[in-house]
Coordinates of C-alpha atoms in Angstrom, one line a residue:
M228 CA 21.2 -99.7 -38.4
R229 CA 22.1 -96.6 -40.7
E230 CA 19.0 -97.0 -42.8
H231 CA 16.8 -97.0 -39.8
H232 CA 18.7 -94.4 -37.9
L233 CA 19.5 -96.6 -35.0
H234 CA 22.3 -96.7 -32.5
T235 CA 24.3 -99.6 -31.2
V236 CA 25.8 -99.9 -27.8
C237 CA 28.6 -102.0 -29.8
E238 CA 29.7 -98.8 -31.3
E239 CA 28.8 -96.1 -28.5
A240 CA 30.4 -98.1 -25.7
G241 CA 33.5 -99.3 -27.7
C242 CA 32.8 -103.0 -27.2
P243 CA 36.0 -105.1 -27.7
N244 CA 33.8 -107.8 -29.4
I245 CA 32.3 -105.8 -32.1
G246 CA 34.1 -107.4 -35.0
E247 CA 33.1 -111.0 -34.0
C248 CA 29.5 -110.1 -33.2
W249 CA 28.9 -108.0 -36.3
E250 CA 30.4 -110.7 -38.5
K251 CA 27.6 -113.0 -37.2
A252 CA 24.9 -110.2 -37.7
H253 CA 24.7 -109.7 -33.9
A254 CA 24.2 -106.2 -32.7
T255 CA 22.9 -104.6 -29.4
M256 CA 20.6 -102.0 -30.3
M257 CA 20.6 -98.7 -28.0
I258 CA 17.3 -96.9 -27.9
M259 CA 16.4 -93.4 -26.7
G260 CA 19.4 -91.6 -28.4
D261 CA 23.1 -91.7 -28.0
T262 CA 23.4 -89.3 -25.0
C263 CA 23.1 -90.5 -21.4
T264 CA 22.1 -88.3 -18.4
R265 CA 24.5 -90.3 -16.2
A266 CA 28.2 -90.0 -16.0
C267 CA 29.5 -93.5 -15.0
A268 CA 33.2 -93.6 -14.5
F269 CA 33.5 -96.8 -16.6
C270 CA 31.1 -96.0 -19.5
N271 CA 32.1 -94.6 -23.0
V272 CA 28.6 -93.5 -24.0
K273 CA 28.6 -89.7 -24.2
T274 CA 26.9 -87.7 -21.3
G275 CA 24.7 -84.6 -21.6
L276 CA 21.2 -83.4 -22.2
P277 CA 19.4 -86.0 -24.4
G278 CA 17.1 -85.0 -27.3
R279 CA 13.4 -85.7 -27.6
L280 CA 12.4 -89.3 -28.0
D281 CA 11.9 -90.5 -31.5
A282 CA 8.2 -91.7 -31.6
E283 CA 9.3 -93.8 -34.8
E284 CA 12.1 -95.6 -33.2
P285 CA 10.2 -98.7 -31.9
E286 CA 8.9 -99.5 -35.3
N287 CA 12.4 -98.8 -36.9
V288 CA 13.9 -101.1 -34.5
A289 CA 11.2 -103.8 -35.4
R290 CA 12.0 -103.2 -39.0
A291 CA 15.6 -103.8 -38.5
V292 CA 15.1 -107.0 -36.6
E293 CA 12.9 -108.2 -39.3
K294 CA 15.2 -107.4 -42.1
L295 CA 18.2 -109.0 -40.4
G296 CA 16.1 -112.0 -39.6
L297 CA 17.4 -112.1 -36.0
A298 CA 16.6 -115.2 -33.9
H299 CA 17.5 -113.3 -30.6
V300 CA 17.8 -109.5 -30.2
V301 CA 19.2 -107.4 -27.4
I302 CA 17.7 -104.0 -26.7
T303 CA 19.4 -101.5 -24.3
S304 CA 19.3 -97.8 -23.7
V305 CA 20.9 -94.8 -22.5
D306 CA 19.7 -93.6 -19.0
R307 CA 16.9 -91.1 -19.4
D308 CA 16.5 -89.5 -16.0
D309 CA 14.9 -86.5 -17.8
L310 CA 11.7 -88.7 -18.7
E311 CA 9.0 -89.1 -16.1
D312 CA 9.0 -92.8 -16.5
G313 CA 12.8 -93.2 -17.4
G314 CA 11.8 -94.5 -20.9
A315 CA 9.9 -97.5 -19.6
A316 CA 6.9 -96.9 -22.0
H317 CA 9.5 -96.6 -25.0
F318 CA 11.0 -100.0 -24.0
A319 CA 7.4 -101.6 -23.9
A320 CA 6.6 -100.1 -27.2
T321 CA 9.8 -101.4 -28.7
V322 CA 9.2 -104.9 -27.7
N323 CA 5.6 -104.9 -28.7
A324 CA 6.7 -103.7 -32.2
I325 CA 9.2 -106.4 -32.5
R326 CA 6.8 -109.1 -31.4
A327 CA 4.3 -107.7 -34.1
R328 CA 6.8 -108.1 -37.0
S329 CA 9.0 -110.9 -35.6
P330 CA 6.9 -113.1 -33.5
K331 CA 9.6 -116.0 -33.4
T332 CA 12.4 -113.7 -32.3
T333 CA 13.4 -113.9 -28.6
I334 CA 13.9 -110.5 -26.9
E335 CA 16.4 -109.5 -24.2
I336 CA 16.2 -106.0 -22.8
L337 CA 19.0 -104.3 -20.7
T338 CA 17.4 -101.5 -19.0
P339 CA 18.6 -98.5 -16.8
D340 CA 17.8 -98.8 -13.0
F341 CA 14.7 -96.5 -13.4
L342 CA 15.9 -94.9 -10.1
R343 CA 13.1 -92.9 -8.5
K344 CA 10.7 -93.6 -11.4
D345 CA 7.8 -95.5 -9.7
G346 CA 5.9 -97.9 -11.7
A347 CA 8.5 -98.0 -14.5
V348 CA 9.3 -101.7 -14.2
E349 CA 5.6 -102.5 -14.2
I350 CA 5.3 -100.4 -17.4
V351 CA 8.2 -102.5 -19.0
M352 CA 6.7 -105.7 -17.9
T353 CA 3.4 -105.0 -19.7
A354 CA 5.3 -106.2 -22.7
P355 CA 7.4 -108.8 -21.1
P356 CA 10.7 -109.7 -22.7
D357 CA 12.3 -113.2 -22.7
V358 CA 15.1 -111.9 -20.6
Y359 CA 15.1 -109.0 -18.4
N360 CA 18.8 -107.8 -17.8
H361 CA 19.9 -105.1 -15.5
N362 CA 23.6 -104.9 -14.5
L363 CA 25.0 -104.2 -11.0
E364 CA 28.3 -103.6 -12.7
T365 CA 30.5 -103.5 -9.5
V366 CA 30.4 -104.2 -5.8
P367 CA 28.5 -101.7 -3.5
R368 CA 31.7 -100.2 -2.0
L369 CA 32.7 -98.8 -5.4
Y370 CA 29.4 -97.4 -6.4
L371 CA 30.1 -93.7 -5.4
S372 CA 33.2 -93.6 -7.4
V373 CA 32.1 -95.9 -10.4
R374 CA 28.5 -95.5 -10.6
P375 CA 27.6 -92.2 -8.8
G376 CA 24.3 -91.8 -10.2
A377 CA 22.9 -95.3 -9.2
R378 CA 22.2 -97.1 -5.9
Y379 CA 23.2 -100.8 -5.3
F380 CA 20.1 -101.7 -3.5
A381 CA 17.7 -100.0 -5.8
S382 CA 19.2 -102.0 -8.6
L383 CA 18.8 -105.2 -6.7
Q384 CA 15.2 -104.3 -5.8
L385 CA 14.6 -103.7 -9.6
L386 CA 15.6 -107.3 -10.4
A387 CA 13.5 -108.6 -7.4
R388 CA 10.4 -106.8 -8.6
V389 CA 10.6 -108.3 -12.1
K390 CA 10.4 -111.7 -10.4
Q391 CA 7.5 -110.6 -8.3
I392 CA 5.6 -109.4 -11.3
D393 CA 6.4 -112.7 -13.2
P394 CA 8.0 -115.6 -11.3
D395 CA 8.8 -117.2 -14.5
A396 CA 10.6 -114.3 -16.1
F397 CA 14.3 -115.0 -16.7
T398 CA 16.5 -112.3 -15.1
K399 CA 20.1 -111.4 -15.7
S400 CA 22.7 -109.3 -14.3
G401 CA 26.4 -108.5 -14.9
L402 CA 29.6 -107.4 -13.1
M403 CA 32.9 -106.0 -14.2
V404 CA 36.2 -106.9 -12.3
G405 CA 39.4 -104.9 -12.3
L406 CA 38.0 -101.8 -10.5
G407 CA 39.4 -102.5 -7.1
E408 CA 37.0 -105.2 -5.9
T409 CA 37.9 -108.1 -3.7
R410 CA 37.0 -111.7 -4.4
E411 CA 35.0 -111.7 -1.1
E412 CA 32.9 -108.6 -2.3
I413 CA 32.1 -110.2 -5.4
M414 CA 30.8 -113.5 -3.8
Q415 CA 28.7 -111.2 -1.6
V416 CA 27.1 -109.7 -4.6
M417 CA 26.4 -113.1 -6.0
D418 CA 24.5 -114.0 -2.9
D419 CA 22.5 -110.7 -3.2
L420 CA 21.7 -111.7 -6.6
R421 CA 20.5 -115.1 -5.7
A422 CA 18.5 -113.5 -3.0
A423 CA 16.8 -111.6 -5.8
Q424 CA 16.3 -114.9 -7.8
V425 CA 18.4 -113.8 -10.7
D426 CA 19.1 -116.6 -13.1
F427 CA 22.0 -115.6 -15.2
L428 CA 25.2 -113.8 -14.3
T429 CA 27.9 -112.3 -16.6
I430 CA 31.3 -111.3 -15.4
G431 CA 34.0 -109.7 -17.4
Q432 CA 37.2 -107.7 -17.3
Y433 CA 36.9 -104.0 -17.1
L434 CA 38.7 -102.0 -19.8
Q435 CA 39.5 -98.4 -19.6
P436 CA 37.8 -96.7 -22.6
S437 CA 40.0 -93.5 -22.2
R438 CA 42.3 -91.7 -19.8
K439 CA 39.4 -89.7 -18.4
H440 CA 37.7 -92.9 -17.3
A441 CA 38.3 -94.9 -14.2
A442 CA 41.7 -96.7 -14.3
V443 CA 42.0 -100.5 -14.3
A444 CA 43.0 -101.7 -10.8
R445 CA 44.3 -105.0 -12.0
F446 CA 43.7 -107.6 -14.8
W447 CA 42.2 -110.9 -13.5
E448 CA 43.6 -114.1 -14.8
P449 CA 41.6 -116.7 -16.9
D450 CA 41.9 -119.1 -14.2
E451 CA 40.4 -116.6 -11.8
F452 CA 37.3 -116.1 -14.1
K453 CA 37.0 -119.9 -14.3
A454 CA 37.0 -120.0 -10.4
L455 CA 34.3 -117.3 -10.2
E456 CA 32.1 -119.3 -12.8
Q457 CA 32.4 -122.3 -10.6
I458 CA 31.5 -120.4 -7.4
A459 CA 28.5 -118.8 -9.2
R460 CA 27.2 -122.0 -10.4
A461 CA 27.5 -123.6 -6.9
K462 CA 25.5 -120.6 -5.5
G463 CA 22.6 -121.6 -7.9
F464 CA 22.8 -119.5 -11.1
L465 CA 21.3 -121.4 -13.9
M466 CA 23.7 -119.9 -16.3
V467 CA 27.1 -118.2 -15.8
S468 CA 29.5 -116.5 -18.3
A469 CA 32.7 -115.5 -16.9
S470 CA 35.9 -114.5 -19.0
P471 CA 38.1 -111.5 -19.8
L472 CA 35.9 -110.5 -22.8
T473 CA 32.5 -111.5 -21.5
R474 CA 30.0 -108.7 -21.9
S475 CA 26.2 -108.5 -21.1
S476 CA 25.1 -109.2 -24.6
Y477 CA 28.1 -111.3 -25.9
H478 CA 26.7 -114.6 -27.3
A479 CA 23.4 -113.6 -25.8
G480 CA 21.3 -115.8 -28.2
E481 CA 23.3 -118.9 -27.6
D482 CA 23.3 -118.2 -23.9
F483 CA 19.5 -117.8 -23.8
A484 CA 19.0 -121.1 -25.4
L485 CA 21.1 -122.7 -22.7
L486 CA 19.5 -120.9 -20.1
R487 CA 16.2 -122.0 -21.1
A488 CA 17.3 -125.7 -21.2
A489 CA 18.9 -125.3 -17.8
R490 CA 15.7 -124.2 -16.4
L491 CA 13.7 -127.0 -18.0
A492 CA 16.4 -129.5 -16.7
A493 CA 16.1 -127.9 -13.1
R494 CA 12.3 -128.4 -13.1
T495 CA 12.4 -132.0 -14.2

C-alpha cells in the first residue's frame, strides 16, 4: 500500500477486523484520496475538501493487486461530490487496470451513491465488476441524523439500476444495527432490497469511532443476528452475513465464491 501511495478503508475507517484481514493479505483499497465530501455520523473517514484525482492511481492499484497475488479484491472510495461524475470514470479505469494485469482476480466495488450524478452508474458498468456493492447503512427514518448527505430511495434506485443494466450482475448492500432502528424497520429494508433484486446482504453492529460520532443506541445480541440472517434468507437473499463484526468487505472473497455457487444452485 505504501509503495504505491494507496489508502485502505481498513485504516481510514478504523475497521475492527484489520488484524485478521491483513494477516491473510486482505485489504479494501480506498481510491480517490482519504478525504470525503460527506460527514456521515457513523464514519471515521475524515471530511473536507479533497485534492485532485491521482491519474496514476488506477494503475497503482492494479500493480498492488498483481504484486499481492489477490484472488479477490474490494475497491471502495470516499464520496466525491466535487466531481462531475462523482468519480465513476475513476472506478471504471481502476477495474479496467486490474483486469489488464490480473485477469483471474475477481473484483468487488463498493461505490458512493452518486447522488445527482446522472449517468454515473452507467459509466461504472462499462467496466463491470464481479460484485457491485452499495450500502444503505441504516433504515430510512435515521437518514437525516446518520446519513444526512444521502437519500434512502436514491441508494435503492442505484442498486436497481445496476440490475437493469446487467440482470446477471451480483449486487450487494449492507446495514449497521445499534443506531436506534427497530427489528420491523430492518425487515422493511430487507423487502426494499429484495424489490431491487439485491443478491447479498451484510448486517453488522455499529461501533462508535469517537465521541463526536453517533452514539450506540444498543448492542444487538448474537442470537438476534442469527435471527436476522434467517429472516433475510427466507426473503430470498442468495447470501447473508450477519454478526457483530460483519463488515461489507469482511471475508468478501470467500463470500463471493459462496454467492456464485448459490446462484448456480438456484438456477439449476
